[in-house]
Amino acid sequence: MKHEWHQKVANYFEYVLNVVIIVIGVVIFGFLLRSIYHLLHLLLIVNDMRADFNEITESTLAVFLFFEFMSLIREYFIKDAHISMESFLYIGVTALIRAILVYHDQTMRTLLLALSIFLLVITLTFYRFFREKTKRLPKSK
């Protein structure tokens, strides 16, 4: 009886968090649709794709980023408010690739972004390796 109000407060915060996540999901879905429209416009209307290659690539990666954020929100609700570290690493790699393709005029910045991508890929590899290793361990009683 003593900790009953703690549970009520926790349930309230969980409800508010779920509503906020739904609102964020709707906003991101709107941006996803806008990015898809922009990409289709570039692909269908633009006469010279070579001249607008950077803009097409940037738009394509923006669509992938919004799609990854939507899948992250979906994962939040499917896995009962749990999002895996792997999903965040994928989003980080995609965002950094987009940054390299958009801002490639400074050599040092490009090198640092490439190094960041390399570190994220190494982290992802270690994460997968150790996750599989811990799954094979016998459970203690």
C-alpha positions as CSV (number, residue, x, y, z in Angstrom):
1,M,0.0,0.0,0.0
2,K,2.9,2.3,0.8
3,H,4.3,2.3,-2.8
4,E,1.0,2.3,-4.6
5,W,1.4,6.0,-5.6
6,H,4.8,5.2,-7.1
7,Q,3.1,2.8,-9.5
8,K,0.4,5.4,-10.4
9,V,3.1,8.0,-11.1
10,A,5.0,5.5,-13.2
11,N,1.9,4.6,-15.2
12,Y,1.1,8.2,-15.8
13,F,4.6,8.9,-17.1
14,E,4.4,5.9,-19.3
15,Y,1.1,7.0,-20.7
16,V,2.5,10.5,-21.4
17,L,5.6,9.1,-23.0
18,N,3.6,6.9,-25.3
19,V,1.4,9.8,-26.4
20,V,4.5,11.9,-27.1
21,I,6.1,9.0,-29.1
22,I,2.9,8.7,-31.2
23,V,3.0,12.5,-31.9
24,I,6.6,12.3,-32.9
25,G,5.9,9.3,-35.1
26,V,3.1,11.2,-36.9
27,V,5.4,14.2,-37.4
28,I,8.2,12.0,-38.7
29,F,5.8,10.2,-41.0
30,G,4.8,13.6,-42.4
31,F,8.5,14.4,-43.1
32,L,8.9,10.9,-44.6
33,L,6.1,11.6,-47.1
34,R,7.5,15.0,-47.9
35,S,10.9,13.5,-48.5
36,I,9.5,10.8,-50.7
37,Y,7.6,13.4,-52.7
38,H,10.7,15.5,-53.1
39,L,12.7,12.5,-54.2
40,L,10.1,11.5,-56.7
41,H,10.0,15.1,-58.0
42,L,13.8,15.1,-58.4
43,L,13.8,11.7,-60.2
44,L,10.8,12.4,-62.5
45,I,11.2,16.1,-63.3
46,V,14.9,16.7,-63.4
47,N,16.4,16.6,-66.9
48,D,20.1,16.2,-66.0
49,M,20.6,13.7,-63.2
50,R,24.4,14.2,-63.3
51,A,24.0,17.8,-62.4
52,D,21.7,17.1,-59.5
53,F,23.4,14.0,-58.3
54,N,24.2,15.4,-54.9
55,E,20.7,16.6,-54.3
56,I,19.2,13.3,-55.4
57,T,21.6,11.4,-53.1
58,E,20.9,13.7,-50.2
59,S,17.2,13.3,-50.7
60,T,17.5,9.5,-50.9
61,L,19.4,9.3,-47.7
62,A,16.9,11.6,-46.0
63,V,14.2,9.2,-47.0
64,F,16.2,6.3,-45.5
65,L,16.8,8.3,-42.3
66,F,13.1,9.1,-41.8
67,F,12.3,5.5,-42.6
68,E,14.8,4.3,-40.0
69,F,13.2,6.7,-37.4
70,M,9.8,5.3,-38.2
71,S,11.0,1.7,-37.8
72,L,12.6,2.8,-34.5
73,I,9.2,4.1,-33.2
74,R,7.6,0.9,-34.5
75,E,10.2,-1.1,-32.6
76,Y,9.5,0.9,-29.4
77,F,5.8,-0.2,-29.4
78,I,6.4,-3.8,-30.6
79,K,9.1,-4.6,-28.0
80,D,7.3,-2.9,-25.1
81,A,9.3,0.3,-24.8
82,H,12.6,-1.3,-25.6
83,I,14.8,-0.1,-28.5
84,S,17.9,-2.1,-29.3
85,M,21.3,-0.4,-29.5
86,E,21.7,-1.9,-33.0
87,S,19.0,0.4,-34.3
88,F,20.7,3.5,-33.0
89,L,24.0,2.5,-34.5
90,Y,22.3,2.0,-37.9
91,I,20.8,5.4,-37.7
92,G,24.2,6.9,-36.8
93,V,25.9,5.3,-39.7
94,T,23.2,6.5,-42.2
95,A,23.3,10.0,-40.8
96,L,27.1,10.2,-41.0
97,I,27.1,8.8,-44.6
98,R,24.6,11.5,-45.5
99,A,26.8,14.1,-43.8
100,I,29.8,13.0,-45.9
101,L,27.9,13.1,-49.1
102,V,26.5,16.6,-48.4
103,Y,29.5,18.2,-46.7
104,H,32.5,16.8,-48.6
105,D,34.3,20.1,-49.3
106,Q,36.6,20.0,-46.2
107,T,39.1,17.2,-46.2
108,M,39.6,17.1,-42.4
109,R,35.8,17.0,-41.7
110,T,35.3,14.2,-44.3
111,L,38.1,12.2,-42.7
112,L,36.7,12.6,-39.2
113,L,33.2,11.6,-40.4
114,A,34.7,8.6,-42.1
115,L,36.6,7.7,-38.9
116,S,33.3,8.1,-37.0
117,I,31.5,5.7,-39.4
118,F,34.4,3.2,-39.0
119,L,34.1,3.4,-35.2
120,L,30.3,2.9,-35.4
121,V,30.7,-0.2,-37.7
122,I,33.4,-1.6,-35.3
123,T,31.0,-1.0,-32.4
124,L,28.2,-2.7,-34.3
125,T,30.4,-5.7,-35.0
126,F,31.4,-6.0,-31.3
127,Y,27.8,-5.6,-30.2
128,R,26.6,-8.3,-32.5
129,F,29.5,-10.6,-31.5
130,F,29.0,-10.3,-27.8
131,R,25.2,-10.4,-28.0
132,E,25.4,-13.7,-29.8
133,K,28.0,-14.9,-27.2
134,T,25.7,-14.0,-24.3
135,K,22.7,-15.7,-25.9
136,R,24.7,-19.0,-26.0
137,L,25.6,-18.9,-22.3
138,P,23.6,-21.2,-20.0
139,K,21.2,-19.5,-17.8
140,S,21.9,-19.7,-14.1
141,K,19.1,-20.7,-11.7
